[in-house]
Amino acid sequence: MTAPIRTVIIDDHPLVIVGARSTIETTNDIVCVGSAGTGADALALIKETGPDVSVVDIALPDMSGLSLAQQILEQQLSAYVVVMTVYPERTYAQQALQIGVKGFIQKSSAPEHLLLAVRSVTLGGLYLDPPTAQELTRAAPSTGSRAMKIAGAPGLTRREQDVLRLVALGYSNKEIGARANVSVKSIETYKARATEKLQLHTRAQIVHFALTHGWMSAV
């Protein structure tokens, strides 16, 4: 039997932690191995427990949750980070995606979105709850991103489109290469060509493009 996904919950509101734990305890495939209310305590906890997924609130009393998420990922303390927040502004989601966060949910979402996010990121995908996806797609494309106004992916080869879609879903170049049975260098070339053609310069722009063109369904 597959081992359950080990998570920690980082939030300075005890009721949020209780709610998240209660949601996780309804499952057989996810367990919570600890919780903390500050960034400093979170780092100590994560180093001690080595969870698969760290669920991190953006607003912590001693540091930004995004800063904590970046430290977790850079130090490889946890394989994946899911960010949760009460703030709906798209800039938070964009910043989270740029630092490598694979899941983003709002606290106003239904509890099952926490479970979906944890499961999705451990499968190699990217998860945005409906309010976050809607907020990201609400914004108009940046000036100069002419291709984002056009349906489909004009000018891309099939392979370039497939690679860019998998990038948006959160797969690494190595993982994409394994799926396509081509070298990592080739994947990097396809990605570079696609982003140049579409004038996409950040990970947030790639995800936004994928969302607005219906590319974010599971693979």
Short mmCIF file of C-alpha atoms in Angstrom, two decimals:
data_model
loop_
_atom_site.label_atom_id
_atom_site.label_comp_id
_atom_site.label_asym_id
_atom_site.label_seq_id
_atom_site.Cartn_x
_atom_site.Cartn_y
_atom_site.Cartn_z
CA MET A 1 0.00 0.00 0.00
CA THR A 2 1.27 3.48 -0.86
CA ALA A 3 2.42 5.51 2.13
CA PRO A 4 0.21 8.49 2.98
CA ILE A 5 1.25 11.98 1.95
CA ARG A 6 2.90 13.62 4.96
CA THR A 7 1.95 17.29 5.48
CA VAL A 8 2.54 20.11 7.92
CA ILE A 9 0.20 23.07 8.43
CA ILE A 10 1.75 26.51 9.00
CA ASP A 11 -0.70 29.17 10.15
CA ASP A 12 -0.89 31.60 13.07
CA HIS A 13 -4.64 31.04 13.57
CA PRO A 14 -5.35 27.95 15.71
CA LEU A 15 -8.84 27.56 14.25
CA VAL A 16 -7.39 27.33 10.73
CA ILE A 17 -4.98 24.62 11.85
CA VAL A 18 -7.81 22.72 13.55
CA GLY A 19 -9.94 22.98 10.43
CA ALA A 20 -7.13 21.86 8.13
CA ARG A 21 -6.28 18.94 10.39
CA SER A 22 -9.93 17.90 10.56
CA THR A 23 -10.18 17.97 6.77
CA ILE A 24 -7.02 15.89 6.39
CA GLU A 25 -8.21 13.38 9.00
CA THR A 26 -11.20 12.52 6.80
CA THR A 27 -8.80 10.91 4.30
CA ASN A 28 -6.71 7.74 4.25
CA ASP A 29 -4.03 9.03 1.87
CA ILE A 30 -2.94 12.23 3.66
CA VAL A 31 -1.70 12.74 7.22
CA CYS A 32 -0.69 15.84 9.17
CA VAL A 33 2.60 15.32 11.01
CA GLY A 34 2.76 18.71 12.69
CA SER A 35 1.76 22.36 12.76
CA ALA A 36 3.35 25.70 13.61
CA GLY A 37 2.29 29.32 13.96
CA THR A 38 5.47 31.20 13.01
CA GLY A 39 8.04 30.98 10.28
CA ALA A 40 10.84 30.18 12.72
CA ASP A 41 8.88 27.36 14.35
CA ALA A 42 7.86 26.12 10.90
CA LEU A 43 11.46 25.79 9.72
CA ALA A 44 12.38 23.83 12.85
CA LEU A 45 9.33 21.60 12.47
CA ILE A 46 9.92 20.93 8.77
CA LYS A 47 13.60 20.12 9.32
CA GLU A 48 12.57 17.67 12.04
CA THR A 49 9.67 15.95 10.25
CA GLY A 50 10.64 16.17 6.56
CA PRO A 51 7.08 16.38 5.18
CA ASP A 52 6.15 15.75 1.57
CA VAL A 53 4.01 18.89 1.44
CA SER A 54 4.15 22.08 3.51
CA VAL A 55 0.88 24.03 3.61
CA VAL A 56 1.84 27.63 4.34
CA ASP A 57 -0.21 30.72 5.12
CA ILE A 58 1.00 33.92 3.44
CA ALA A 59 0.60 36.09 6.57
CA LEU A 60 2.79 34.90 9.44
CA PRO A 61 3.75 37.06 12.45
CA ASP A 62 7.52 36.89 11.94
CA MET A 63 7.94 36.62 8.17
CA SER A 64 6.10 36.47 4.88
CA GLY A 65 4.74 33.05 4.03
CA LEU A 66 6.16 33.50 0.55
CA SER A 67 9.62 34.05 2.04
CA LEU A 68 9.15 30.91 4.12
CA ALA A 69 8.02 28.97 1.05
CA GLN A 70 11.10 30.11 -0.85
CA GLN A 71 13.40 28.97 1.97
CA ILE A 72 11.66 25.59 2.16
CA LEU A 73 12.06 25.00 -1.56
CA GLU A 74 15.60 26.38 -1.89
CA GLN A 75 16.81 24.27 1.04
CA GLN A 76 14.80 21.26 -0.19
CA LEU A 77 13.22 20.85 3.23
CA SER A 78 9.94 19.77 1.70
CA ALA A 79 9.31 18.53 -1.82
CA TYR A 80 6.26 20.71 -2.38
CA VAL A 81 4.61 23.81 -0.96
CA VAL A 82 0.92 24.72 -1.07
CA VAL A 83 0.17 28.33 -0.16
CA MET A 84 -3.14 29.34 1.37
CA THR A 85 -4.36 32.85 2.07
CA VAL A 86 -7.29 35.15 2.74
CA TYR A 87 -5.92 37.63 0.20
CA PRO A 88 -7.46 37.29 -3.29
CA GLU A 89 -5.04 39.61 -5.12
CA ARG A 90 -3.46 37.86 -8.10
CA THR A 91 -0.01 39.25 -7.30
CA TYR A 92 0.33 36.79 -4.42
CA ALA A 93 -0.41 33.83 -6.66
CA GLN A 94 1.95 35.15 -9.32
CA GLN A 95 4.78 35.58 -6.81
CA ALA A 96 4.13 32.11 -5.39
CA LEU A 97 4.30 30.50 -8.83
CA GLN A 98 7.51 32.33 -9.66
CA ILE A 99 9.33 30.92 -6.61
CA GLY A 100 8.22 27.36 -7.36
CA VAL A 101 5.06 26.90 -5.30
CA LYS A 102 2.87 24.27 -6.98
CA GLY A 103 -0.43 24.83 -5.16
CA PHE A 104 -2.36 27.97 -4.25
CA ILE A 105 -5.72 28.05 -2.45
CA GLN A 106 -7.80 30.70 -0.76
CA LYS A 107 -9.17 30.11 2.73
CA SER A 108 -12.64 30.93 1.45
CA SER A 109 -12.54 27.84 -0.78
CA ALA A 110 -14.32 24.63 0.17
CA PRO A 111 -12.18 22.35 2.38
CA GLU A 112 -11.82 19.70 -0.31
CA HIS A 113 -9.63 22.08 -2.32
CA LEU A 114 -6.90 21.64 0.30
CA LEU A 115 -6.98 17.89 -0.32
CA LEU A 116 -7.04 18.36 -4.09
CA ALA A 117 -4.05 20.71 -3.91
CA VAL A 118 -1.98 18.32 -1.78
CA ARG A 119 -2.75 15.37 -4.03
CA SER A 120 -2.17 17.30 -7.25
CA VAL A 121 1.25 18.67 -6.34
CA THR A 122 2.54 15.28 -5.24
CA LEU A 123 1.53 13.88 -8.63
CA GLY A 124 3.72 16.49 -10.30
CA GLY A 125 0.97 18.91 -11.27
CA LEU A 126 -0.01 22.43 -10.34
CA TYR A 127 -3.24 23.26 -8.48
CA LEU A 128 -5.06 26.58 -8.33
CA ASP A 129 -8.45 26.64 -6.65
CA PRO A 130 -11.33 28.16 -8.67
CA PRO A 131 -11.21 31.64 -7.05
CA THR A 132 -7.47 31.90 -7.72
CA ALA A 133 -7.77 30.65 -11.30
CA GLN A 134 -10.57 33.15 -11.90
CA GLU A 135 -8.52 36.00 -10.44
CA LEU A 136 -5.50 35.15 -12.58
CA THR A 137 -7.55 34.98 -15.76
CA ARG A 138 -9.48 38.15 -14.95
CA ALA A 139 -6.48 40.36 -15.60
CA ALA A 140 -5.94 41.64 -19.10
CA PRO A 141 -2.74 40.44 -20.83
CA SER A 142 0.26 42.66 -20.39
CA THR A 143 1.08 45.17 -23.09
CA GLY A 144 3.02 43.57 -25.89
CA SER A 145 1.74 40.04 -25.23
CA ARG A 146 -0.18 40.04 -28.48
CA ALA A 147 -0.39 36.28 -28.65
CA MET A 148 -2.32 36.07 -25.38
CA LYS A 149 -5.28 37.80 -27.05
CA ILE A 150 -5.59 35.11 -29.68
CA ALA A 151 -7.38 31.79 -29.15
CA GLY A 152 -5.18 28.73 -29.39
CA ALA A 153 -1.41 28.83 -29.73
CA PRO A 154 -0.57 30.42 -33.08
CA GLY A 155 2.86 29.66 -34.47
CA LEU A 156 3.68 26.83 -32.06
CA THR A 157 4.50 23.34 -33.20
CA ARG A 158 2.63 20.51 -31.49
CA ARG A 159 5.70 19.60 -29.46
CA GLU A 160 6.26 23.21 -28.36
CA GLN A 161 2.64 23.44 -27.23
CA ASP A 162 2.81 20.15 -25.34
CA VAL A 163 6.01 21.19 -23.57
CA LEU A 164 4.65 24.62 -22.60
CA ARG A 165 1.46 23.05 -21.26
CA LEU A 166 3.42 20.67 -19.05
CA VAL A 167 5.57 23.56 -17.83
CA ALA A 168 2.39 25.40 -16.83
CA LEU A 169 1.17 22.30 -15.01
CA GLY A 170 4.30 22.33 -12.91
CA TYR A 171 6.42 19.58 -14.47
CA SER A 172 10.20 19.99 -14.50
CA ASN A 173 12.23 19.81 -17.71
CA LYS A 174 13.52 16.40 -16.63
CA GLU A 175 10.01 15.08 -16.01
CA ILE A 176 8.78 16.41 -19.36
CA GLY A 177 11.76 14.87 -21.14
CA ALA A 178 11.00 11.49 -19.55
CA ARG A 179 7.36 11.69 -20.65
CA ALA A 180 8.28 12.67 -24.21
CA ASN A 181 11.34 10.38 -24.37
CA VAL A 182 13.62 13.23 -25.46
CA SER A 183 16.60 14.92 -23.83
CA VAL A 184 16.35 17.70 -21.26
CA LYS A 185 18.26 19.94 -23.65
CA SER A 186 15.59 19.40 -26.32
CA ILE A 187 12.86 20.26 -23.81
CA GLU A 188 14.69 23.48 -22.91
CA THR A 189 14.87 24.34 -26.61
CA TYR A 190 11.14 23.71 -27.16
CA LYS A 191 10.29 25.79 -24.09
CA ALA A 192 12.56 28.66 -25.18
CA ARG A 193 11.06 28.71 -28.68
CA ALA A 194 7.49 28.64 -27.37
CA THR A 195 7.96 31.39 -24.80
CA GLU A 196 9.77 33.57 -27.35
CA LYS A 197 6.98 33.17 -29.91
CA LEU A 198 4.29 33.98 -27.33
CA GLN A 199 6.31 36.69 -25.56
CA LEU A 200 5.95 34.97 -22.19
CA HIS A 201 8.74 36.04 -19.86
CA THR A 202 7.77 34.65 -16.43
CA ARG A 203 6.26 31.48 -15.02
CA ALA A 204 3.16 33.45 -13.98
CA GLN A 205 2.63 34.53 -17.61
CA ILE A 206 2.97 30.93 -18.79
CA VAL A 207 0.38 29.76 -16.24
CA HIS A 208 -1.92 32.64 -17.14
CA PHE A 209 -1.68 31.77 -20.83
CA ALA A 210 -2.42 28.11 -20.08
CA LEU A 211 -5.41 29.00 -17.94
CA THR A 212 -6.94 31.29 -20.55
CA HIS A 213 -6.49 28.71 -23.30
CA GLY A 214 -7.91 25.71 -21.49
CA TRP A 215 -4.62 23.88 -21.04
CA MET A 216 -4.84 23.24 -17.31
CA SER A 217 -6.85 20.03 -17.29
CA ALA A 218 -5.13 16.98 -15.83
CA VAL A 219 -2.75 15.01 -18.03
#
